[in-house]
Amino acid sequence: MNEVLRVAMAERGETAESLAHRVGVDPKTAGRWLSAGRVPHPRTRVAVAGILGREPAELWPEPYRRRDLPWFRPWAELEQDATSIRSYQPLVLPGLMQTEEYARAVLRAGGHASDEVEQLVASRLARQAVLDREPPPQLVVVIDEGVLCRLVGDRVTMARQVSQLATATEREHVQVRVIPADGPWHTGLAGAFMLARLPDGAEVAYLDNQLRGEVVTESIDVASLGRRWESVAGEALSARQSTGLIREAVKRWT
């Protein structure tokens, strides 16, 4: 039996039936979660953990036995199931687009220990396999132009990174759009965020800050971030114009 889950449910006065009602699954399905080895869908794990005031990895540790930072693991699981991913980044390229050298430079700047950096780089690169699955998720990335100009690592690192980004734009399921540097202040500059659509049509989001990240599942909050996405996407150049800007950046770094 999943004793940790049983205790957490008892502490919150929840039953399999009440949890099932709150997260929208069949009561029999929820009842099976108490059996050892029965692990719910990633989005459901996050929702149940939120209701019970626990971390998903506390209730179901097995899916999280990986090298990601603990607070990032729930999103990494959701990302692997997503049918579409939208990512806005004002300062760096999103992890799904990073080269090994670029990722290493970003993580080193974050103050991680050397051995931890290597583990996190490996985990970040492993995440990118989602773009090669069949069928792949539709990925739309919006970045500020400053991301293409800001030195991360050295010039060789940037040349390789921006060149790989240009190549990625040639993939049918990947779109990168750039907000020009001379554009006005916009709502996205308040911080990075990601949105993902899951196979059942539900949407979830992810926010991070200087300390940790947070998976957002409340529909009102996800909808608010969806409106912010529309705002930042509206500031961006078209995919074709953006690709041209990225190719110009390749020339500058090489």
Short mmCIF file of C-alpha atoms in Angstrom, two decimals:
data_model
loop_
_atom_site.label_atom_id
_atom_site.label_comp_id
_atom_site.label_asym_id
_atom_site.label_seq_id
_atom_site.Cartn_x
_atom_site.Cartn_y
_atom_site.Cartn_z
CA MET A 1 0.00 0.00 0.00
CA ASN A 2 1.08 3.59 -0.60
CA GLU A 3 1.29 4.46 3.09
CA VAL A 4 2.41 8.05 2.53
CA LEU A 5 -0.65 8.73 0.37
CA ARG A 6 -2.97 7.01 2.86
CA VAL A 7 -1.66 9.13 5.74
CA ALA A 8 -1.84 12.35 3.71
CA MET A 9 -5.46 11.61 2.78
CA ALA A 10 -6.36 10.88 6.41
CA GLU A 11 -4.74 14.11 7.58
CA ARG A 12 -6.83 16.13 5.12
CA GLY A 13 -10.02 14.12 5.62
CA GLU A 14 -10.03 12.97 2.01
CA THR A 15 -11.27 9.65 0.64
CA ALA A 16 -10.74 8.03 -2.73
CA GLU A 17 -14.23 9.20 -3.68
CA SER A 18 -13.68 12.82 -2.61
CA LEU A 19 -10.31 13.00 -4.36
CA ALA A 20 -11.80 11.48 -7.49
CA HIS A 21 -14.54 14.12 -7.53
CA ARG A 22 -12.06 16.97 -7.02
CA VAL A 23 -9.65 15.93 -9.78
CA GLY A 24 -12.21 14.52 -12.21
CA VAL A 25 -11.46 10.80 -12.31
CA ASP A 26 -13.41 7.63 -11.58
CA PRO A 27 -13.50 6.68 -7.86
CA LYS A 28 -12.18 3.21 -8.68
CA THR A 29 -9.19 4.82 -10.37
CA ALA A 30 -8.50 6.95 -7.31
CA GLY A 31 -8.82 3.90 -5.09
CA ARG A 32 -6.10 2.13 -7.04
CA TRP A 33 -3.63 4.91 -6.20
CA LEU A 34 -3.41 3.48 -2.68
CA SER A 35 -1.92 0.29 -4.09
CA ALA A 36 1.84 0.11 -4.27
CA GLY A 37 3.10 0.84 -7.77
CA ARG A 38 -0.09 2.54 -8.99
CA VAL A 39 0.89 6.00 -10.23
CA PRO A 40 -1.62 8.48 -11.69
CA HIS A 41 -1.17 10.70 -14.74
CA PRO A 42 1.36 13.54 -14.19
CA ARG A 43 -1.29 16.29 -14.19
CA THR A 44 -3.37 14.30 -11.71
CA ARG A 45 -0.35 13.76 -9.46
CA VAL A 46 0.20 17.51 -9.29
CA ALA A 47 -3.49 18.20 -8.58
CA VAL A 48 -3.75 15.55 -5.85
CA ALA A 49 -0.54 16.70 -4.20
CA GLY A 50 -1.89 20.25 -4.13
CA ILE A 51 -5.12 19.13 -2.47
CA LEU A 52 -3.21 17.12 0.13
CA GLY A 53 -0.60 19.81 0.80
CA ARG A 54 2.29 17.56 -0.24
CA GLU A 55 4.84 17.46 -3.05
CA PRO A 56 4.06 14.96 -5.84
CA ALA A 57 7.44 13.28 -5.26
CA GLU A 58 6.46 12.59 -1.62
CA LEU A 59 3.36 10.68 -2.67
CA TRP A 60 4.76 8.93 -5.72
CA PRO A 61 8.58 9.06 -5.59
CA GLU A 62 9.36 6.60 -8.37
CA PRO A 63 8.63 8.88 -11.39
CA TYR A 64 10.80 11.55 -9.83
CA ARG A 65 13.96 9.52 -9.35
CA ARG A 66 15.82 11.63 -11.85
CA ARG A 67 18.37 14.43 -11.88
CA ASP A 68 16.08 17.43 -12.18
CA LEU A 69 15.78 19.87 -9.32
CA PRO A 70 12.98 18.49 -7.08
CA TRP A 71 10.62 21.41 -7.66
CA PHE A 72 11.02 21.08 -11.44
CA ARG A 73 10.17 17.38 -11.70
CA PRO A 74 6.38 17.75 -11.83
CA TRP A 75 6.66 20.07 -14.83
CA ALA A 76 9.18 17.80 -16.55
CA GLU A 77 6.65 14.98 -16.30
CA LEU A 78 3.82 17.10 -17.66
CA GLU A 79 6.00 18.37 -20.49
CA GLN A 80 6.64 14.83 -21.71
CA ASP A 81 2.90 14.24 -22.16
CA ALA A 82 2.08 17.61 -23.72
CA THR A 83 0.56 17.92 -27.17
CA SER A 84 1.62 21.57 -27.38
CA ILE A 85 4.03 23.76 -25.44
CA ARG A 86 4.23 27.55 -25.46
CA SER A 87 7.24 29.17 -23.82
CA TYR A 88 8.06 32.84 -23.24
CA GLN A 89 11.57 33.74 -22.13
CA PRO A 90 12.81 37.34 -21.84
CA LEU A 91 16.37 36.54 -20.70
CA VAL A 92 17.59 33.13 -21.92
CA LEU A 93 16.54 30.48 -24.38
CA PRO A 94 14.16 27.87 -22.96
CA GLY A 95 15.68 24.59 -21.86
CA LEU A 96 14.12 22.70 -24.76
CA MET A 97 16.18 24.83 -27.15
CA GLN A 98 19.53 24.93 -25.33
CA THR A 99 22.79 23.36 -26.50
CA GLU A 100 24.92 21.50 -23.98
CA GLU A 101 27.45 24.34 -23.71
CA TYR A 102 24.79 27.03 -23.36
CA ALA A 103 22.92 25.03 -20.69
CA ARG A 104 26.15 24.48 -18.77
CA ALA A 105 26.96 28.20 -18.82
CA VAL A 106 23.45 29.14 -17.65
CA LEU A 107 23.51 26.62 -14.80
CA ARG A 108 26.99 27.59 -13.67
CA ALA A 109 25.87 31.19 -13.44
CA GLY A 110 23.03 29.99 -11.22
CA GLY A 111 25.48 29.05 -8.48
CA HIS A 112 25.13 25.26 -8.67
CA ALA A 113 28.00 23.01 -7.59
CA SER A 114 30.08 21.54 -10.43
CA ASP A 115 28.80 17.96 -10.02
CA GLU A 116 25.21 19.20 -9.80
CA VAL A 117 25.66 21.29 -12.95
CA GLU A 118 26.63 18.22 -14.96
CA GLN A 119 23.64 16.27 -13.69
CA LEU A 120 21.29 19.12 -14.51
CA VAL A 121 22.79 19.57 -17.98
CA ALA A 122 22.24 15.87 -18.71
CA SER A 123 18.66 16.11 -17.48
CA ARG A 124 17.98 19.24 -19.53
CA LEU A 125 19.27 17.61 -22.71
CA ALA A 126 17.24 14.46 -22.00
CA ARG A 127 14.07 16.59 -21.83
CA GLN A 128 14.63 17.64 -25.43
CA ALA A 129 13.86 14.11 -26.62
CA VAL A 130 10.18 15.06 -26.38
CA LEU A 131 10.62 17.05 -29.62
CA ASP A 132 11.62 13.85 -31.45
CA ARG A 133 8.78 11.63 -30.31
CA GLU A 134 5.95 10.62 -32.67
CA PRO A 135 3.86 12.65 -32.86
CA PRO A 136 5.90 15.53 -31.43
CA PRO A 137 4.31 18.37 -29.48
CA GLN A 138 3.83 21.68 -31.23
CA LEU A 139 6.40 24.02 -29.69
CA VAL A 140 6.06 27.79 -29.95
CA VAL A 141 8.79 29.87 -28.34
CA VAL A 142 8.71 33.65 -27.91
CA ILE A 143 11.94 35.36 -26.84
CA ASP A 144 13.11 38.91 -26.57
CA GLU A 145 15.77 39.96 -29.09
CA GLY A 146 18.19 40.55 -26.23
CA VAL A 147 18.40 36.78 -25.77
CA LEU A 148 20.14 36.55 -29.15
CA CYS A 149 22.61 39.31 -28.22
CA ARG A 150 23.43 38.47 -24.60
CA LEU A 151 26.74 36.64 -24.14
CA VAL A 152 26.25 33.30 -22.37
CA GLY A 153 29.52 31.43 -21.96
CA ASP A 154 31.76 32.62 -24.77
CA ARG A 155 31.35 33.59 -28.42
CA VAL A 156 31.80 30.01 -29.60
CA THR A 157 29.00 28.89 -27.27
CA MET A 158 26.73 31.62 -28.59
CA ALA A 159 27.57 30.91 -32.23
CA ARG A 160 26.69 27.24 -31.80
CA GLN A 161 23.58 28.02 -29.79
CA VAL A 162 22.11 30.57 -32.18
CA SER A 163 23.01 28.37 -35.16
CA GLN A 164 21.16 25.44 -33.58
CA LEU A 165 18.20 27.71 -32.92
CA ALA A 166 18.12 28.69 -36.60
CA THR A 167 18.15 25.01 -37.56
CA ALA A 168 15.34 24.25 -35.11
CA THR A 169 13.08 26.78 -36.84
CA GLU A 170 13.17 24.56 -39.93
CA ARG A 171 11.26 21.83 -38.09
CA GLU A 172 7.56 21.79 -38.92
CA HIS A 173 6.45 21.52 -35.30
CA VAL A 174 8.78 24.21 -33.93
CA GLN A 175 8.20 27.95 -34.19
CA VAL A 176 10.43 30.64 -32.70
CA ARG A 177 9.28 34.24 -32.64
CA VAL A 178 11.30 37.25 -31.53
CA ILE A 179 10.14 40.45 -29.88
CA PRO A 180 12.34 43.22 -31.33
CA ALA A 181 14.58 45.16 -28.98
CA ASP A 182 13.06 48.50 -30.00
CA GLY A 183 9.58 47.39 -28.99
CA PRO A 184 7.78 48.98 -26.01
CA TRP A 185 7.57 47.60 -22.49
CA HIS A 186 5.14 44.68 -22.45
CA THR A 187 3.52 42.41 -19.89
CA GLY A 188 5.91 39.52 -20.56
CA LEU A 189 8.84 41.42 -19.10
CA ALA A 190 7.39 40.68 -15.67
CA GLY A 191 8.79 37.15 -16.00
CA ALA A 192 9.10 33.94 -17.97
CA PHE A 193 6.33 31.35 -18.14
CA MET A 194 5.31 28.23 -20.02
CA LEU A 195 1.95 26.77 -20.99
CA ALA A 196 1.27 23.17 -21.96
CA ARG A 197 -1.80 21.47 -23.38
CA LEU A 198 -2.24 17.84 -22.32
CA PRO A 199 -3.80 14.97 -24.31
CA ASP A 200 -7.16 15.38 -22.55
CA GLY A 201 -7.30 19.05 -23.57
CA ALA A 202 -6.47 20.43 -20.14
CA GLU A 203 -3.92 23.24 -19.86
CA VAL A 204 -1.29 23.72 -17.18
CA ALA A 205 1.40 26.36 -16.72
CA TYR A 206 4.79 26.80 -15.15
CA LEU A 207 6.40 29.80 -13.45
CA ASP A 208 9.81 30.14 -11.84
CA ASN A 209 11.77 32.65 -9.85
CA GLN A 210 15.18 32.99 -8.20
CA LEU A 211 14.48 30.15 -5.76
CA ARG A 212 12.19 27.57 -7.36
CA GLY A 213 9.44 26.88 -9.87
CA GLU A 214 5.73 26.31 -9.57
CA VAL A 215 3.29 24.26 -11.61
CA VAL A 216 0.01 26.15 -12.05
CA THR A 217 -3.16 24.09 -12.48
CA GLU A 218 -5.94 26.43 -11.29
CA SER A 219 -8.02 27.24 -14.37
CA ILE A 220 -8.37 30.94 -13.51
CA ASP A 221 -4.57 31.32 -13.21
CA VAL A 222 -3.87 29.33 -16.36
CA ALA A 223 -6.39 31.49 -18.22
CA SER A 224 -4.66 34.64 -16.93
CA LEU A 225 -1.33 33.38 -18.24
CA GLY A 226 -3.01 32.50 -21.52
CA ARG A 227 -4.02 36.15 -21.90
CA ARG A 228 -0.47 37.21 -21.12
CA TRP A 229 0.75 34.82 -23.80
CA GLU A 230 -1.52 36.43 -26.36
CA SER A 231 -0.12 39.79 -25.33
CA VAL A 232 3.56 38.83 -25.69
CA ALA A 233 2.92 36.91 -28.91
CA GLY A 234 1.26 40.01 -30.28
CA GLU A 235 4.49 41.96 -29.72
CA ALA A 236 6.60 39.40 -31.60
CA LEU A 237 7.63 39.39 -35.23
CA SER A 238 6.21 36.75 -37.53
CA ALA A 239 7.94 33.37 -37.60
CA ARG A 240 9.51 34.21 -40.97
CA GLN A 241 10.78 37.61 -39.84
CA SER A 242 12.06 36.09 -36.61
CA THR A 243 14.00 33.40 -38.46
CA GLY A 244 15.68 36.13 -40.48
CA LEU A 245 16.66 37.93 -37.28
CA ILE A 246 18.05 34.70 -35.81
CA ARG A 247 20.15 34.09 -38.92
CA GLU A 248 21.54 37.61 -38.68
CA ALA A 249 22.51 36.87 -35.08
CA VAL A 250 24.38 33.75 -36.25
CA LYS A 251 26.49 35.97 -38.49
CA ARG A 252 27.24 38.37 -35.64
CA TRP A 253 28.49 35.62 -33.34
CA THR A 254 30.58 33.95 -36.02
#
